[in-house]
Structure formats: C-alpha cells, structure tokens
C-alpha cells in the first residue's frame, strides 16, 4: 500500500491508520490483523485467539506485544480487542498521534449549540432595529461553534488519511475493520474468520465498519460516512461521524 | 483389517488449532479426543473434515481398562456413539488406568505387568469390545514409574493382550522413547516382541529433556530421537498411519507442517509413497 505521510513527513503505520479511522478499537483490530497475517497468533473457529510463541516473539509495536501477552492463553476475539483498546500501549499510541498533531482532545458537543446559532440569527434581525444588538451576533455565533464540539482527528490527520490506500488485508482492517467489506467481500474472510467470530465485537464497533466496491485504494477522511470510496451499502449511516465527531467516544473498544 | 490401511499422515484435531488443521497441507486423517465431543453437536470443523472425506478416529483417555474398578459402560457407550457419529473405522484408548478407589489420577497410569493385572485388563478390554460398534486399538503409555514384581516385558505384555483379545495396537513412539529414557525400556526389543501385523497406527509427539528425564509434554517439538524410534519401527513394517499429537503451545502452521513433512519423510524412506496426498 501507499503509506501515507503526515505533514511532518512521518509514515503512518497500519495501527495509526486504524486509530485515526475509527479509534482505539480499530487500532486494536489492526494490530491483531497484523499478528494473524504474520502467523504470530491463531484464531480458532470458536473465536479463541492464541499466541504462537510464548515470549512476544515477532511483535513490532507495543500494541502488538500487548496482544501477544494477552494471548499466551486462549482469549476470546472480542475480549482481546477490547482489552487492547483499553491498554497502556494504546494510550501511548494515542499520545503519539496527539504529539504528531494528527489528533486533538475532542470537545463534547453540547445539544444547545443550535440554539446559540438561532439566537445569533434573531440578534442579527433585531440589530436592524436596535443596532447595538449586532454586537451580540459574533458572541452568539462563537459560543455556538464552541458548543458544537471538536472532532478528535485534526485536519492534518484527515489529510494523512486521504492518502491511505488499503491494498493489503491488514490495511483493509485498518480502514474498514474486520466487519467491513471490500468489493462486497467481508474483510474477515481474508483472514479465514467467520462472521460468527467478528460478530463477537460490540455493536458500536461493528457499526464503524466501512465498505468499498472499488477494490480498495479509496481515500479516507476518517469515518464511514465521509469517505471518497463508493460504498457498496454495508456502510452504516448511523456511524457517519466516526472518530471524534460526536465528541470523544472514538473507537468501539473504548477510549484512551 | 478393512478401513485401517493407508490412513497416511495425520494430526490430532484440537479446537484451538481447528482452522490450522483444516488448511494444513498433508493431513490425511485426524484423531479427536472422544471425551471432548458431544453427540449430536459435532464441531463445525470436524464436520467439514468429514465432508472432505478425511477419516476421523476417536481416541479415548478415560476408559481406565487397566483398572480394577468395573468398566464404566457409559464411557464405552459414549466412545461408540462418537465412532458412529464420525463414521470411524476404529477407536482407541490406552493400556492404563486413570481411576482407583474413587480417586482420579489425572494421568495415564501404567498397569503392573503381572499375569494377574493382565487378566483384569483382558476382561475389561473384552467387555469394552462387546459394547463397541468398531474395533478397539490400545496404546502404550509413557510411564512415570514401573511397578515392582513385573513378570513380562512391555512388549510381551502387549503381545499377550493382543492374542487374548484380538485388539489392535496403537504404538506411540514418543512414549516408547520416554520409557527408554526414563525407565530403561529397550525400544528395539519392544518392537521385536509386539505383533506388528496388528499395528493400527502410530503416534508421534514432542517433549523435552529435563536433565536425565524426558517429559512427554505434547507441547514441544518432536525430537530427532523420537523420529529415530519411528524410523526403527518403519524399518520393520510400513505403519498404516502415523499421527502427530500436539496438545499445547501450538507452534505456527509452518512448523506444524514441517513436523508432518518430517514424519512423512521417515515413513517414505522405507518404501514407495503409497499414501494419497
Ligand atoms: Fe499417544
């Protein structure tokens, strides 16, 4: 795949792409996908994940090492994804993305943000009668925008994701998740994983799935509903905001 | 015996490695632990293997046929039902006991090699055979100890067992190696004494040395010495099948495939490859 570069020229890893795309749960899925791809863990039909070696052999990142530690004894597919999403190593990955300026601390959207904008409009109209009220318009607009919240992925992060082309199965997981589809083919199938296994994942994480009918290589701007790939329908509209849009609940596996 | 010939090279099916077993090249047959299967609810993977025409042989660990306690016919019945469910040509257990006086050893305990113990074993095996729908094969175990006052060698003991019951033999070459190392059994003498024409198939497994003791862990790689015992066996007879047992610390698919290939190479060294694969 074409590895995207940040504004600082740093290459994004698949895990980072996963985190920027859909949060720590997706990053955990991506790390797990890399370990399956490398033959370092195996998943059984009933969804038990086991490390092939007992000494974290083959881990290339802290998150991967965390997964291998968890999987020294068989552990459920969903449990390992969620535990990893909540791990210290995932917090470190998040911090790295913050340091790189690819993410920021999101602000939760206040449901009253629309009211502030409505107030601004009213003040604008009344300002033609009582001009001093014009002074309140920028204040109301500014307050409304502040209340509207702030997404977790920065503009730089979104731009970096725009260059992501998912052309291997690990990056397919980063971009679409195990529950997503590429060319109408479930991503999980590329790993020999049945739907019963990936359906162990919590519903909110599965809803972050995306799909592509263009064989991958579509640009990504961080979430299911805002991608340049043509969707083949499995993309859940309810998850259009994805990472950070709703304020901080980024990633199905819980947040760091 | 019809249905036993040409099993080929196989592996013990375990749920942790079900997908591995399904995709591994060179798996001609599998063995399942009968106690882990529920009649009427076979694992999807086992069903898939059966659909592919892979023979599935039930292997029991709890009949305790060498024990003085009465044979638990419920366990025998379960084994028989598993055999019918998977269409197996035969079933197997061990020459051992696992229960006595209401206690469970949690381990396959060796049987004293006395005439009296053999009489008990023979009676139990005959009772099991009467209640099983398919032939029974019995496996030599790795002994942690040797009971005193043995009257027969292990090979003589098994030969007489076969003669009196008509059972088949499942020879575990790793157990044979373990006994050679730990209690001084002579593998060549063992192979000389057992009726090799009643050989159903062979087990190969991994283990490790701890000082002078060999641990038959089934959780480590197969040692060259164990393949050496297989080689010795194959120099006398072409076994109908050879099966790799791995029960824990499962290595990568590649490593398992190499172990299967190594087993196949030993067998094929002694004659033209006849097994389909
Ligand atoms: Fe064995």
PDB file of N, CA, C and O in Angstrom, chain A residues 39 42-46 48 50-54 72 74 191-193 197, chain B residues 15-20 22-23 44-45 48 249-253 255-256:
ATOM      1  N   UNK A  39       1.341 -14.801  11.123  1.00  0.00           N
ATOM      2  CA  UNK A  39       1.349 -16.153  11.690  1.00  0.00           C
ATOM      3  C   UNK A  39       1.784 -16.168  13.147  1.00  0.00           C
ATOM      4  O   UNK A  39       2.261 -17.186  13.650  1.00  0.00           O
ATOM      5  N   UNK A  42      -3.056 -17.337  16.292  1.00  0.00           N
ATOM      6  CA  UNK A  42      -4.079 -18.035  15.514  1.00  0.00           C
ATOM      7  C   UNK A  42      -5.418 -17.860  16.208  1.00  0.00           C
ATOM      8  O   UNK A  42      -5.499 -17.656  17.425  1.00  0.00           O
ATOM      9  N   UNK A  43      -6.438 -17.879  15.376  1.00  0.00           N
ATOM     10  CA  UNK A  43      -7.805 -17.748  15.882  1.00  0.00           C
ATOM     11  C   UNK A  43      -8.532 -19.045  15.549  1.00  0.00           C
ATOM     12  O   UNK A  43      -8.437 -19.543  14.425  1.00  0.00           O
ATOM     13  N   UNK A  44      -9.223 -19.585  16.541  1.00  0.00           N
ATOM     14  CA  UNK A  44      -9.963 -20.825  16.281  1.00  0.00           C
ATOM     15  C   UNK A  44     -11.374 -20.497  15.815  1.00  0.00           C
ATOM     16  O   UNK A  44     -11.811 -19.351  15.881  1.00  0.00           O
ATOM     17  N   UNK A  45     -12.059 -21.518  15.362  1.00  0.00           N
ATOM     18  CA  UNK A  45     -13.421 -21.313  14.866  1.00  0.00           C
ATOM     19  C   UNK A  45     -14.357 -20.742  15.918  1.00  0.00           C
ATOM     20  O   UNK A  45     -15.299 -20.038  15.591  1.00  0.00           O
ATOM     21  N   UNK A  46     -14.102 -21.077  17.191  1.00  0.00           N
ATOM     22  CA  UNK A  46     -14.969 -20.515  18.224  1.00  0.00           C
ATOM     23  C   UNK A  46     -14.423 -19.197  18.762  1.00  0.00           C
ATOM     24  O   UNK A  46     -14.826 -18.731  19.822  1.00  0.00           O
ATOM     25  N   UNK A  48     -11.313 -18.136  19.695  1.00  0.00           N
ATOM     26  CA  UNK A  48     -10.265 -18.032  20.709  1.00  0.00           C
ATOM     27  C   UNK A  48      -8.948 -17.665  20.027  1.00  0.00           C
ATOM     28  O   UNK A  48      -8.540 -18.312  19.061  1.00  0.00           O
ATOM     29  N   UNK A  50      -4.912 -17.292  20.225  1.00  0.00           N
ATOM     30  CA  UNK A  50      -3.775 -17.828  20.975  1.00  0.00           C
ATOM     31  C   UNK A  50      -2.480 -17.397  20.297  1.00  0.00           C
ATOM     32  O   UNK A  50      -2.360 -17.471  19.071  1.00  0.00           O
ATOM     33  N   UNK A  51      -1.518 -16.970  21.119  1.00  0.00           N
ATOM     34  CA  UNK A  51      -0.202 -16.619  20.570  1.00  0.00           C
ATOM     35  C   UNK A  51       0.522 -17.891  20.158  1.00  0.00           C
ATOM     36  O   UNK A  51       0.408 -18.922  20.819  1.00  0.00           O
ATOM     37  N   UNK A  52       1.258 -17.793  19.075  1.00  0.00           N
ATOM     38  CA  UNK A  52       2.011 -18.953  18.598  1.00  0.00           C
ATOM     39  C   UNK A  52       3.262 -19.165  19.450  1.00  0.00           C
ATOM     40  O   UNK A  52       3.672 -20.281  19.700  1.00  0.00           O
ATOM     41  N   UNK A  53       3.859 -18.086  19.910  1.00  0.00           N
ATOM     42  CA  UNK A  53       5.030 -18.178  20.776  1.00  0.00           C
ATOM     43  C   UNK A  53       4.673 -17.584  22.133  1.00  0.00           C
ATOM     44  O   UNK A  53       3.750 -16.790  22.243  1.00  0.00           O
ATOM     45  N   UNK A  54       5.420 -17.971  23.133  1.00  0.00           N
ATOM     46  CA  UNK A  54       5.095 -17.546  24.494  1.00  0.00           C
ATOM     47  C   UNK A  54       5.933 -16.357  24.965  1.00  0.00           C
ATOM     48  O   UNK A  54       5.867 -15.971  26.115  1.00  0.00           O
ATOM     49  N   UNK A  72      -1.257 -15.391  25.516  1.00  0.00           N
ATOM     50  CA  UNK A  72      -0.436 -16.550  25.915  1.00  0.00           C
ATOM     51  C   UNK A  72      -1.322 -17.721  26.308  1.00  0.00           C
ATOM     52  O   UNK A  72      -0.942 -18.870  26.179  1.00  0.00           O
ATOM     53  N   UNK A  74      -5.467 -18.976  25.638  1.00  0.00           N
ATOM     54  CA  UNK A  74      -6.541 -18.623  24.707  1.00  0.00           C
ATOM     55  C   UNK A  74      -7.483 -17.561  25.290  1.00  0.00           C
ATOM     56  O   UNK A  74      -7.882 -17.642  26.445  1.00  0.00           O
ATOM     57  N   UNK A 191      -9.021 -13.329   6.306  1.00  0.00           N
ATOM     58  CA  UNK A 191      -8.261 -13.916   7.405  1.00  0.00           C
ATOM     59  C   UNK A 191      -8.822 -15.281   7.797  1.00  0.00           C
ATOM     60  O   UNK A 191      -8.413 -15.847   8.816  1.00  0.00           O
ATOM     61  N   UNK A 192      -9.753 -15.780   7.023  1.00  0.00           N
ATOM     62  CA  UNK A 192     -10.361 -17.066   7.353  1.00  0.00           C
ATOM     63  C   UNK A 192     -11.243 -16.993   8.588  1.00  0.00           C
ATOM     64  O   UNK A 192     -11.507 -18.012   9.224  1.00  0.00           O
ATOM     65  N   UNK A 193     -11.686 -15.782   8.930  1.00  0.00           N
ATOM     66  CA  UNK A 193     -12.525 -15.623  10.126  1.00  0.00           C
ATOM     67  C   UNK A 193     -13.992 -15.607   9.715  1.00  0.00           C
ATOM     68  O   UNK A 193     -14.381 -14.895   8.787  1.00  0.00           O
ATOM     69  N   UNK A 197     -17.396 -15.023  14.405  1.00  0.00           N
ATOM     70  CA  UNK A 197     -16.287 -14.513  15.231  1.00  0.00           C
ATOM     71  C   UNK A 197     -16.325 -12.986  15.277  1.00  0.00           C
ATOM     72  O   UNK A 197     -16.287 -12.392  16.351  1.00  0.00           O
TER      73      UNK A 197
ATOM     74  N   UNK B  15      -9.526 -28.123  19.228  1.00  0.00           N
ATOM     75  CA  UNK B  15     -10.328 -26.948  18.869  1.00  0.00           C
ATOM     76  C   UNK B  15      -9.467 -25.697  18.698  1.00  0.00           C
ATOM     77  O   UNK B  15      -9.758 -24.843  17.863  1.00  0.00           O
ATOM     78  N   UNK B  16      -8.375 -25.596  19.454  1.00  0.00           N
ATOM     79  CA  UNK B  16      -7.521 -24.399  19.354  1.00  0.00           C
ATOM     80  C   UNK B  16      -6.860 -24.278  17.984  1.00  0.00           C
ATOM     81  O   UNK B  16      -6.491 -23.183  17.562  1.00  0.00           O
ATOM     82  N   UNK B  17      -6.685 -25.396  17.322  1.00  0.00           N
ATOM     83  CA  UNK B  17      -5.989 -25.353  16.023  1.00  0.00           C
ATOM     84  C   UNK B  17      -6.903 -25.860  14.907  1.00  0.00           C
ATOM     85  O   UNK B  17      -6.422 -26.354  13.884  1.00  0.00           O
ATOM     86  N   UNK B  18      -8.209 -25.718  15.098  1.00  0.00           N
ATOM     87  CA  UNK B  18      -9.125 -26.292  14.106  1.00  0.00           C
ATOM     88  C   UNK B  18      -8.906 -25.724  12.700  1.00  0.00           C
ATOM     89  O   UNK B  18      -8.838 -26.484  11.718  1.00  0.00           O
ATOM     90  N   UNK B  19      -8.759 -24.390  12.622  1.00  0.00           N
ATOM     91  CA  UNK B  19      -8.575 -23.789  11.293  1.00  0.00           C
ATOM     92  C   UNK B  19      -7.230 -24.190  10.699  1.00  0.00           C
ATOM     93  O   UNK B  19      -7.101 -24.386   9.487  1.00  0.00           O
ATOM     94  N   UNK B  20      -6.231 -24.331  11.573  1.00  0.00           N
ATOM     95  CA  UNK B  20      -4.918 -24.782  11.107  1.00  0.00           C
ATOM     96  C   UNK B  20      -5.021 -26.183  10.511  1.00  0.00           C
ATOM     97  O   UNK B  20      -4.508 -26.446   9.418  1.00  0.00           O
ATOM     98  N   UNK B  22      -7.537 -27.590   9.279  1.00  0.00           N
ATOM     99  CA  UNK B  22      -8.308 -27.555   8.022  1.00  0.00           C
ATOM    100  C   UNK B  22      -7.455 -27.108   6.843  1.00  0.00           C
ATOM    101  O   UNK B  22      -7.647 -27.565   5.722  1.00  0.00           O
ATOM    102  N   UNK B  23      -6.539 -26.171   7.084  1.00  0.00           N
ATOM    103  CA  UNK B  23      -5.804 -25.619   5.939  1.00  0.00           C
ATOM    104  C   UNK B  23      -4.417 -26.232   5.747  1.00  0.00           C
ATOM    105  O   UNK B  23      -3.766 -25.963   4.737  1.00  0.00           O
ATOM    106  N   UNK B  44     -18.024 -27.761  14.075  1.00  0.00           N
ATOM    107  CA  UNK B  44     -18.162 -27.427  12.655  1.00  0.00           C
ATOM    108  C   UNK B  44     -16.944 -27.894  11.863  1.00  0.00           C
ATOM    109  O   UNK B  44     -17.057 -28.412  10.750  1.00  0.00           O
ATOM    110  N   UNK B  45     -15.784 -27.737  12.472  1.00  0.00           N
ATOM    111  CA  UNK B  45     -14.540 -28.101  11.796  1.00  0.00           C
ATOM    112  C   UNK B  45     -14.474 -29.608  11.524  1.00  0.00           C
ATOM    113  O   UNK B  45     -14.040 -30.043  10.451  1.00  0.00           O
ATOM    114  N   UNK B  48     -16.701 -30.430   8.727  1.00  0.00           N
ATOM    115  CA  UNK B  48     -16.094 -30.011   7.455  1.00  0.00           C
ATOM    116  C   UNK B  48     -15.067 -31.034   6.976  1.00  0.00           C
ATOM    117  O   UNK B  48     -15.026 -31.401   5.797  1.00  0.00           O
ATOM    118  N   UNK B 249       0.766 -25.234  23.551  1.00  0.00           N
ATOM    119  CA  UNK B 249       1.833 -24.406  22.969  1.00  0.00           C
ATOM    120  C   UNK B 249       1.930 -24.644  21.465  1.00  0.00           C
ATOM    121  O   UNK B 249       3.017 -24.921  20.941  1.00  0.00           O
ATOM    122  N   UNK B 250       0.825 -24.505  20.809  1.00  0.00           N
ATOM    123  CA  UNK B 250       0.789 -24.831  19.382  1.00  0.00           C
ATOM    124  C   UNK B 250       1.699 -23.905  18.588  1.00  0.00           C
ATOM    125  O   UNK B 250       1.565 -22.685  18.679  1.00  0.00           O
ATOM    126  N   UNK B 251       2.614 -24.453  17.822  1.00  0.00           N
ATOM    127  CA  UNK B 251       3.512 -23.606  17.035  1.00  0.00           C
ATOM    128  C   UNK B 251       2.806 -23.088  15.778  1.00  0.00           C
ATOM    129  O   UNK B 251       1.611 -23.350  15.585  1.00  0.00           O
ATOM    130  N   UNK B 252       3.555 -22.389  14.954  1.00  0.00           N
ATOM    131  CA  UNK B 252       2.960 -21.821  13.743  1.00  0.00           C
ATOM    132  C   UNK B 252       2.530 -22.939  12.795  1.00  0.00           C
ATOM    133  O   UNK B 252       2.997 -24.076  12.895  1.00  0.00           O
ATOM    134  N   UNK B 253       1.662 -22.571  11.887  1.00  0.00           N
ATOM    135  CA  UNK B 253       1.221 -23.528  10.868  1.00  0.00           C
ATOM    136  C   UNK B 253       2.427 -24.114  10.138  1.00  0.00           C
ATOM    137  O   UNK B 253       2.472 -25.301   9.823  1.00  0.00           O
ATOM    138  N   UNK B 255       5.482 -24.516  11.198  1.00  0.00           N
ATOM    139  CA  UNK B 255       6.222 -25.503  11.997  1.00  0.00           C
ATOM    140  C   UNK B 255       5.473 -26.825  12.091  1.00  0.00           C
ATOM    141  O   UNK B 255       6.088 -27.902  12.033  1.00  0.00           O
ATOM    142  N   UNK B 256       4.165 -26.758  12.225  1.00  0.00           N
ATOM    143  CA  UNK B 256       3.390 -28.000  12.280  1.00  0.00           C
ATOM    144  C   UNK B 256       3.502 -28.733  10.946  1.00  0.00           C
ATOM    145  O   UNK B 256       3.701 -29.952  10.904  1.00  0.00           O
TER     146      UNK B 256
END
